[in-house]
XYZ file of C-alpha atoms in Angstrom:
562
model
C -83.290 55.725 -3.577
C -82.588 52.829 -1.198
C -83.232 50.417 -4.059
C -80.602 52.209 -6.211
C -78.001 52.324 -3.469
C -78.383 48.631 -2.845
C -77.676 47.797 -6.445
C -74.918 50.247 -7.453
C -71.280 49.957 -6.420
C -69.828 53.380 -5.686
C -70.633 55.445 -8.744
C -73.345 55.184 -11.363
C -74.391 57.594 -14.086
C -77.784 59.331 -13.969
C -79.252 57.483 -16.962
C -78.471 54.079 -15.468
C -79.873 55.191 -12.130
C -83.137 56.312 -13.759
C -83.456 52.967 -15.536
C -82.919 51.067 -12.303
C -85.514 53.220 -10.518
C -88.001 52.633 -13.334
C -87.474 48.863 -13.172
C -87.957 48.928 -9.400
C -91.163 50.932 -9.725
C -92.574 48.553 -12.343
C -91.781 45.590 -10.117
C -93.360 47.292 -7.125
C -96.545 48.052 -9.094
C -96.765 44.436 -10.255
C -96.456 43.238 -6.676
C -99.147 45.656 -5.528
C -101.526 44.654 -8.326
C -101.095 40.919 -7.780
C -103.823 39.556 -5.494
C -102.651 37.639 -2.460
C -103.036 33.894 -2.837
C -103.959 31.744 0.101
C -102.668 28.239 0.597
C -105.121 25.682 -0.845
C -108.149 27.094 0.882
C -111.733 26.491 -0.145
C -113.797 29.639 -0.859
C -115.779 30.817 2.143
C -119.159 32.489 2.098
C -121.095 34.560 4.565
C -124.301 32.647 5.160
C -125.316 33.431 8.726
C -125.049 35.699 11.766
C -121.882 34.109 13.175
C -119.637 36.325 11.070
C -119.568 40.075 10.716
C -118.695 41.222 7.191
C -120.288 44.139 5.402
C -123.119 43.345 3.009
C -122.724 43.978 -0.689
C -124.648 47.234 -0.378
C -124.572 48.281 3.307
C -126.209 51.446 4.560
C -124.535 53.803 6.968
C -124.904 52.291 10.442
C -126.415 49.147 8.978
C -128.661 47.475 11.541
C -128.327 43.988 9.985
C -132.066 43.599 9.456
C -131.441 41.542 6.377
C -127.707 41.101 6.265
C -127.950 37.792 8.074
C -130.874 36.360 6.155
C -130.953 37.854 2.669
C -127.987 39.909 1.601
C -124.781 38.242 0.484
C -121.741 39.157 2.536
C -118.116 38.300 2.041
C -115.007 37.276 3.954
C -112.034 39.578 3.875
C -109.672 36.838 2.637
C -109.209 36.675 -1.110
C -109.601 33.217 -2.607
C -108.954 31.501 -5.892
C -111.626 29.597 -7.768
C -112.021 28.422 -11.371
C -108.450 29.679 -11.982
C -109.603 33.267 -11.450
C -108.650 35.262 -8.387
C -111.711 36.625 -6.633
C -111.242 39.429 -4.129
C -113.953 40.338 -1.649
C -114.585 43.496 0.317
C -114.502 43.905 4.077
C -114.843 47.387 5.449
C -116.976 49.033 8.102
C -116.756 52.601 6.878
C -119.456 54.533 5.085
C -121.458 52.755 2.427
C -120.080 54.862 -0.395
C -116.534 53.680 0.347
C -117.166 49.962 0.597
C -116.673 49.200 -3.059
C -113.661 51.517 -3.250
C -111.816 49.091 -0.965
C -112.002 46.277 -3.503
C -109.002 46.087 -5.796
C -110.001 45.820 -9.477
C -108.777 42.708 -11.242
C -107.857 42.095 -14.875
C -110.639 40.959 -17.250
C -111.730 37.403 -16.603
C -110.612 34.640 -18.916
C -112.700 31.541 -19.593
C -114.804 32.005 -16.484
C -117.488 29.342 -16.555
C -120.436 28.070 -14.536
C -121.453 24.489 -15.231
C -119.495 24.580 -18.467
C -121.141 27.810 -19.640
C -118.851 30.735 -20.454
C -119.879 33.915 -18.651
C -119.649 37.467 -19.939
C -116.189 38.805 -19.146
C -117.329 42.198 -17.918
C -116.657 42.318 -14.173
C -113.298 42.863 -12.544
C -114.649 41.992 -9.099
C -116.550 38.752 -8.650
C -119.192 38.231 -5.990
C -120.258 34.763 -4.944
C -123.659 33.267 -4.172
C -124.541 29.970 -2.545
C -127.674 28.910 -4.394
C -129.336 25.595 -3.618
C -126.046 24.196 -2.341
C -123.978 25.329 -5.328
C -121.389 28.096 -5.245
C -122.025 30.444 -8.155
C -119.677 33.296 -9.141
C -121.731 36.327 -10.131
C -119.310 37.335 -12.849
C -121.744 37.724 -15.729
C -124.115 40.490 -16.724
C -126.398 41.875 -15.520
C -125.615 40.741 -11.960
C -122.060 41.986 -11.763
C -123.103 45.491 -12.815
C -125.949 45.521 -10.300
C -123.684 44.429 -7.454
C -120.871 46.834 -8.255
C -123.004 49.966 -8.490
C -126.111 49.646 -6.311
C -125.220 52.664 -4.171
C -125.181 55.233 -6.942
C -128.920 55.846 -6.622
C -129.438 54.999 -2.970
C -132.311 56.702 -1.124
C -132.512 55.658 2.526
C -134.276 52.270 2.444
C -134.585 52.177 -1.343
C -131.807 50.695 -3.479
C -131.803 50.830 -7.254
C -129.979 48.238 -9.345
C -129.178 49.829 -12.669
C -132.475 50.719 -14.315
C -134.052 47.292 -13.867
C -134.531 46.325 -10.221
C -134.922 47.776 -6.723
C -134.900 46.611 -3.107
C -136.975 48.258 -0.391
C -136.340 47.725 3.324
C -139.138 47.580 5.910
C -141.835 48.655 3.484
C -145.567 48.742 4.195
C -147.906 47.765 1.373
C -151.341 49.302 1.894
C -153.927 47.516 -0.282
C -156.399 50.363 0.286
C -154.221 52.657 -1.830
C -155.221 51.191 -5.170
C -157.934 51.934 -7.684
C -161.041 49.714 -7.514
C -160.832 46.370 -9.260
C -160.966 42.602 -8.793
C -158.857 40.881 -6.147
C -157.514 38.171 -8.436
C -157.541 34.405 -8.127
C -161.164 34.009 -9.191
C -162.347 30.967 -11.105
C -162.337 31.722 -14.807
C -166.045 30.919 -15.111
C -166.804 33.825 -12.769
C -165.026 36.453 -14.883
C -165.772 35.562 -18.517
C -164.926 38.404 -20.935
C -163.305 40.434 -18.173
C -161.126 43.119 -19.836
C -157.437 42.491 -19.348
C -156.929 46.048 -18.085
C -159.030 45.155 -15.028
C -156.410 42.611 -14.055
C -153.559 45.102 -13.655
C -153.673 46.770 -10.251
C -153.352 50.547 -10.545
C -151.665 51.845 -7.407
C -151.919 55.260 -5.797
C -149.514 57.262 -3.659
C -149.081 55.504 -0.361
C -149.425 51.994 -1.725
C -145.755 51.563 -0.774
C -144.701 53.263 2.468
C -141.189 53.237 3.878
C -138.935 55.256 6.108
C -137.176 57.858 3.977
C -136.430 61.566 3.897
C -137.499 62.105 0.301
C -139.379 59.795 -2.074
C -136.957 57.930 -4.350
C -136.500 59.115 -7.889
C -135.912 56.441 -10.480
C -136.637 55.733 -14.114
C -136.772 52.092 -15.084
C -136.017 50.683 -18.500
C -139.162 50.268 -20.602
C -140.954 53.591 -20.230
C -144.667 53.659 -19.500
C -145.078 49.960 -20.268
C -142.867 49.056 -17.321
C -145.125 48.899 -14.250
C -142.168 49.806 -12.011
C -142.355 53.349 -13.382
C -145.940 53.569 -12.098
C -144.856 52.226 -8.716
C -142.277 54.950 -8.082
C -144.906 57.720 -7.607
C -146.775 55.359 -5.265
C -143.899 55.367 -2.735
C -144.653 57.547 0.282
C -142.074 58.476 2.905
C -142.578 57.873 6.614
C -140.043 59.592 8.887
C -139.219 58.326 12.371
C -138.283 60.456 15.365
C -136.218 58.404 17.795
C -138.061 59.333 20.973
C -140.156 57.365 23.414
C -142.990 57.557 20.902
C -142.472 56.690 17.257
C -143.871 59.411 14.996
C -144.766 58.643 11.415
C -145.201 61.822 9.385
C -147.631 61.376 6.537
C -148.746 64.388 4.489
C -147.611 66.721 7.243
C -149.799 65.039 9.892
C -148.233 63.394 12.939
C -149.410 59.840 13.545
C -147.954 58.729 16.864
C -147.609 55.169 18.082
C -147.767 55.583 21.852
C -145.776 53.132 23.969
C -148.601 52.454 26.348
C -150.950 49.630 27.281
C -154.465 49.539 25.928
C -157.327 49.174 28.333
C -157.544 45.477 27.493
C -153.814 45.042 28.104
C -153.053 43.755 24.621
C -150.314 46.132 23.578
C -149.861 49.485 21.841
C -152.525 51.890 20.703
C -152.459 54.116 17.657
C -153.505 57.740 17.931
C -153.610 60.554 15.417
C -154.850 63.070 17.966
C -158.464 62.554 16.953
C -159.248 58.894 17.396
C -157.730 55.708 18.736
C -157.403 52.652 16.516
C -156.699 49.040 17.504
C -153.258 47.607 18.113
C -150.956 48.322 15.171
C -149.518 44.819 15.302
C -153.022 43.457 14.791
C -153.666 45.711 11.812
C -150.394 45.048 10.018
C -149.349 41.613 8.809
C -145.597 41.038 8.902
C -143.796 39.115 6.169
C -140.196 38.356 7.108
C -137.271 37.568 4.851
C -137.094 38.395 1.170
C -140.223 38.973 -0.901
C -140.045 39.355 -4.683
C -142.864 41.342 -6.244
C -143.949 42.009 -9.807
C -146.899 42.397 -12.126
C -147.343 39.354 -14.339
C -147.570 39.832 -18.098
C -149.323 37.131 -20.185
C -149.796 35.207 -16.953
C -150.881 31.892 -18.542
C -148.390 31.952 -21.418
C -145.579 29.592 -20.415
C -143.038 31.570 -22.455
C -143.742 34.794 -20.553
C -143.909 32.871 -17.293
C -140.345 31.708 -17.938
C -139.222 35.267 -18.723
C -140.559 36.462 -15.369
C -139.294 33.403 -13.534
C -135.792 33.971 -14.903
C -135.912 37.549 -13.581
C -136.892 36.230 -10.149
C -134.032 33.733 -10.360
C -131.554 36.553 -11.062
C -132.913 38.470 -8.076
C -132.360 35.456 -5.824
C -128.753 35.210 -6.990
C -128.271 38.925 -6.381
C -129.630 38.722 -2.836
C -128.123 35.287 -2.106
C -131.552 33.894 -1.228
C -132.892 30.354 -1.391
C -136.172 29.677 -3.280
C -138.032 28.093 -0.379
C -137.163 31.081 1.822
C -138.597 33.558 -0.691
C -142.149 34.913 -0.729
C -143.760 35.950 -4.022
C -146.143 38.936 -4.113
C -148.284 39.305 -7.252
C -149.388 42.917 -7.660
C -151.998 41.980 -10.238
C -155.566 40.690 -10.258
C -155.430 37.858 -12.759
C -157.871 34.998 -12.184
C -156.573 31.541 -11.357
C -154.475 30.153 -14.202
C -152.853 26.932 -15.314
C -149.318 28.231 -14.699
C -149.897 29.461 -11.132
C -148.460 26.200 -9.842
C -145.032 27.149 -11.204
C -144.746 29.808 -8.512
C -146.385 27.885 -5.682
C -144.135 24.895 -6.374
C -140.811 26.698 -6.651
C -141.127 29.270 -3.851
C -141.993 29.300 -0.180
C -145.245 31.254 -0.369
C -147.284 33.157 -2.953
C -149.425 36.146 -1.934
C -151.914 37.997 -4.124
C -151.851 41.725 -3.383
C -155.629 41.844 -3.696
C -155.915 39.340 -0.851
C -153.828 41.274 1.683
C -155.941 41.684 4.842
C -154.714 45.227 5.394
C -151.469 47.224 5.581
C -148.700 44.637 5.478
C -145.064 45.142 6.417
C -142.403 43.375 4.353
C -138.874 43.098 5.768
C -137.386 43.292 2.285
C -139.327 43.797 -0.925
C -137.506 43.252 -4.202
C -139.011 44.832 -7.315
C -137.754 42.414 -9.939
C -137.216 43.456 -13.579
C -140.143 43.929 -15.939
C -141.035 40.735 -17.802
C -140.299 42.162 -21.248
C -136.830 43.252 -20.077
C -135.803 39.693 -19.250
C -132.422 38.644 -20.668
C -134.243 35.643 -22.160
C -136.095 38.066 -24.433
C -132.901 39.500 -25.934
C -133.063 37.325 -29.020
C -129.973 38.843 -30.652
C -127.754 38.414 -27.604
C -124.730 36.215 -28.133
C -125.048 34.711 -24.666
C -127.388 34.638 -21.669
C -125.663 33.919 -18.382
C -126.715 31.390 -15.747
C -129.154 29.662 -18.088
C -128.052 26.165 -17.051
C -128.282 27.097 -13.373
C -131.796 28.370 -14.049
C -132.690 25.058 -15.677
C -131.371 23.167 -12.653
C -133.351 25.405 -10.276
C -136.668 24.695 -12.041
C -136.154 20.958 -12.442
C -134.959 20.530 -8.852
C -137.958 22.474 -7.598
C -140.245 20.024 -9.374
C -138.235 16.998 -8.323
C -137.463 16.051 -11.925
C -134.306 13.971 -12.360
C -132.127 15.173 -15.205
C -130.486 11.857 -16.002
C -131.095 11.449 -19.733
C -128.033 10.150 -21.579
C -127.910 10.089 -25.362
C -128.770 6.615 -26.632
C -128.323 6.531 -30.390
C -129.946 3.102 -30.569
C -133.264 4.656 -29.558
C -133.902 8.399 -29.535
C -136.948 10.015 -27.965
C -138.656 12.273 -30.509
C -141.507 14.473 -29.287
C -143.953 16.609 -31.293
C -145.663 19.410 -29.353
C -149.163 19.906 -30.758
C -151.025 23.206 -30.568
C -154.689 22.392 -29.895
C -157.575 24.610 -28.848
C -157.851 25.132 -25.099
C -159.267 27.793 -22.776
C -156.433 29.660 -21.061
C -157.964 32.981 -19.960
C -161.389 34.659 -19.734
C -161.001 36.551 -23.009
C -160.935 33.408 -25.138
C -164.007 31.478 -24.076
C -163.933 29.391 -27.237
C -160.307 28.448 -26.618
C -159.249 29.089 -30.209
C -155.533 28.693 -30.847
C -153.640 29.723 -33.984
C -150.637 28.142 -35.735
C -151.897 24.572 -35.587
C -150.763 21.677 -37.811
C -153.503 20.085 -39.892
C -151.745 16.802 -40.785
C -150.324 15.664 -37.451
C -150.668 11.932 -38.037
C -148.923 12.126 -41.404
C -145.936 13.770 -39.739
C -145.774 11.097 -37.063
C -145.864 8.366 -39.696
C -143.167 10.052 -41.791
C -140.769 10.323 -38.850
C -141.413 6.753 -37.749
C -140.539 5.631 -41.263
C -137.080 7.268 -41.220
C -136.407 6.411 -37.553
C -138.101 3.039 -37.021
C -136.179 2.219 -33.824
C -136.906 5.546 -32.123
C -139.777 6.446 -29.811
C -141.925 8.966 -31.666
C -144.977 10.579 -30.138
C -147.039 13.769 -30.264
C -148.649 15.463 -27.254
C -150.499 18.602 -26.266
C -148.154 19.483 -23.416
C -150.164 22.429 -22.085
C -152.981 20.021 -21.200
C -150.707 18.116 -18.801
C -149.523 19.023 -15.271
C -146.363 21.139 -15.215
C -144.231 18.454 -13.596
C -145.199 15.987 -16.315
C -144.332 18.554 -18.975
C -140.853 19.050 -17.527
C -140.316 15.317 -17.086
C -141.182 14.535 -20.707
C -138.977 17.291 -22.087
C -135.927 16.272 -20.037
C -136.216 12.806 -21.614
C -136.527 14.160 -25.176
C -133.721 14.101 -27.734
C -135.523 15.844 -30.613
C -138.283 18.366 -29.863
C -140.512 19.350 -32.795
C -143.277 21.915 -33.031
C -144.910 24.928 -34.603
C -143.640 28.282 -33.383
C -145.399 28.937 -30.088
C -145.011 29.271 -26.333
C -144.568 25.543 -25.768
C -141.179 25.598 -27.462
C -139.810 27.482 -24.458
C -139.432 23.956 -23.080
C -136.207 23.909 -25.084
C -134.795 25.469 -21.902
C -135.138 22.062 -20.268
C -133.963 19.741 -23.029
C -130.790 17.706 -22.429
C -127.642 19.460 -23.653
C -127.237 17.018 -26.550
C -130.798 17.562 -27.857
C -132.083 19.269 -30.990
C -135.032 21.581 -31.712
C -137.021 21.567 -34.976
C -139.287 24.601 -35.423
C -141.969 25.397 -38.026
C -143.356 28.793 -39.040
C -146.593 29.476 -40.940
C -146.621 31.939 -43.811
C -148.162 34.677 -41.696
C -145.528 34.705 -38.958
C -142.140 36.389 -39.314
C -139.035 34.336 -38.681
C -137.444 37.507 -37.314
C -139.200 36.630 -34.067
C -136.781 33.948 -32.944
C -136.840 33.435 -29.159
C -136.566 29.657 -29.376
C -133.829 29.748 -31.974
C -131.983 32.031 -29.544
C -132.474 29.628 -26.628
C -131.139 26.759 -28.730
C -128.092 28.845 -29.589
C -127.414 29.907 -26.003
C -127.605 26.322 -24.797
C -125.667 24.779 -27.682
C -128.598 22.688 -28.909
C -129.074 21.550 -32.477
C -131.579 23.669 -34.390
C -133.493 23.365 -37.679
C -136.264 25.557 -39.052
C -138.783 25.492 -41.896
C -141.294 28.133 -42.969
C -144.248 27.612 -45.260
C -144.115 29.770 -48.396
C -147.184 28.353 -50.132
C -150.456 30.007 -49.133
C -152.356 26.988 -50.446
C -151.047 25.070 -47.416
C -152.670 27.528 -45.005
C -156.194 26.560 -43.918
C -159.122 28.683 -42.775
C -158.834 27.595 -39.129
C -155.264 28.830 -38.593
C -153.947 25.401 -39.584
C -150.899 24.713 -41.730
C -150.226 21.673 -43.895
C -146.581 20.654 -43.567
C -145.171 18.279 -46.219
C -144.265 15.004 -44.441
C -141.036 14.673 -46.421
C -139.869 18.059 -45.121
C -140.257 16.906 -41.528
C -138.710 13.507 -42.196
C -135.636 15.147 -43.741
C -135.265 17.621 -40.858
C -135.486 14.882 -38.251
C -133.084 12.665 -40.160
C -130.595 15.532 -40.359
C -130.926 16.289 -36.637
C -130.457 12.620 -35.853
C -127.338 12.324 -37.989
C -125.760 15.297 -36.227
C -126.327 13.716 -32.818
C -125.393 10.215 -33.940
C -123.062 10.545 -36.967
C -122.535 6.805 -37.337
C -126.247 6.029 -37.614
């Protein structure tokens, strides 16, 4: 009642006293709920071993195996950025209590990254430093993953919602798989190879890590999601902290003796029956963060972008840089035209079928299943971080994004769908949804836009860097519904997309319309309703006037005065 005594003279009735107490309590609560503001201080980030914060998802007695190199950590000072107060956690108690120490904040208002509004779902905002840019992880699904990764923790296995997992110090044993090709073969060597041969079927023990009980998890997507087949393949190895390290596998003690071999080259491995060569010679070590997945539609650029976006989200989650990340393909696809996307953007790419033997990974991230990618949610109002993803890809290829709208001369590009051999199950290279009257369409557009640059190209026949370069310089992208239109991800922000559908294809499948909407691009669509325009070779006749009108409309929206 000190607050009351300070305010009243000598006497005060009970009702007035209660009101004063209530006002004091409300004021006290407001003070407690208001985050502390620092004096004009730039946000700070934990990026190295010189500081000692807790990681986003620390384990009890964390040994900092990856905290310094992979996991994002945070300073204990709150900071203000983008007009939103961001509070970070700093606590060295048990893992379960770390997130309890972070004070919830009100819903975010107008929180943006590169001009893109993020989902306003997270009260606590984590930060990532990605390719030199500070990115608030305020949007879904990252904020949910970072706030609740400990709910399904199992020793060295961390589950992020029902989409992603991270495994510490895991051994991948390539012997624990069903027979099949290694992957990476020339296409000519595997003609007509069934696609099922190219998906590695793993057995128990393919993944081995230190744990008391195998993790239990159910990933979104059911049986189609390969992560659900990986869970039963995780085998626990337990360690006794004695002079000899004992790995218990199937009830049998396998002891790594701390003794010199006869040739003086290090440790020997004994299971009580035989001695095997130096463990360090048998096991390859891959340090840092490795992202692993099974590729779906591995040469389809649309599905490549779905998977790549998932890998991008994982890098943001773990605060990792692309060139420091290793990619592990747990599939056996032959060499493909899109393989260079991964080898260009990341530090190293490893095929699981090419592992020389049991291989230890410091940190192995199971990224979300391709078909669960946010880019596949065609009815979503928004997809977060899409512009940052665009910047990541273009920067990785060294493509300058400098196109400025020039209404005096637009760049108009048709993407043609032509026959080409992409995988061993289509030796003839037949492609559907082609346009039969390509030259007529070019002529029609040139007639209504005589000062513009108009051209048509088969982009998938060109190197990936050239594809990205051409698209970033395009103002109007035109094409039949197909994978190539995923390049709308890389169009300038002022650009427009014109899409055609044949009679046989439903417009309900609208991934590229969705991308245009998420990015704020112009969008026009036309579908053929006349079966007489559909040819026998999966070719559609498109009336030239239809295309000319669509392009003219798109042009007028970009350049109203023209």
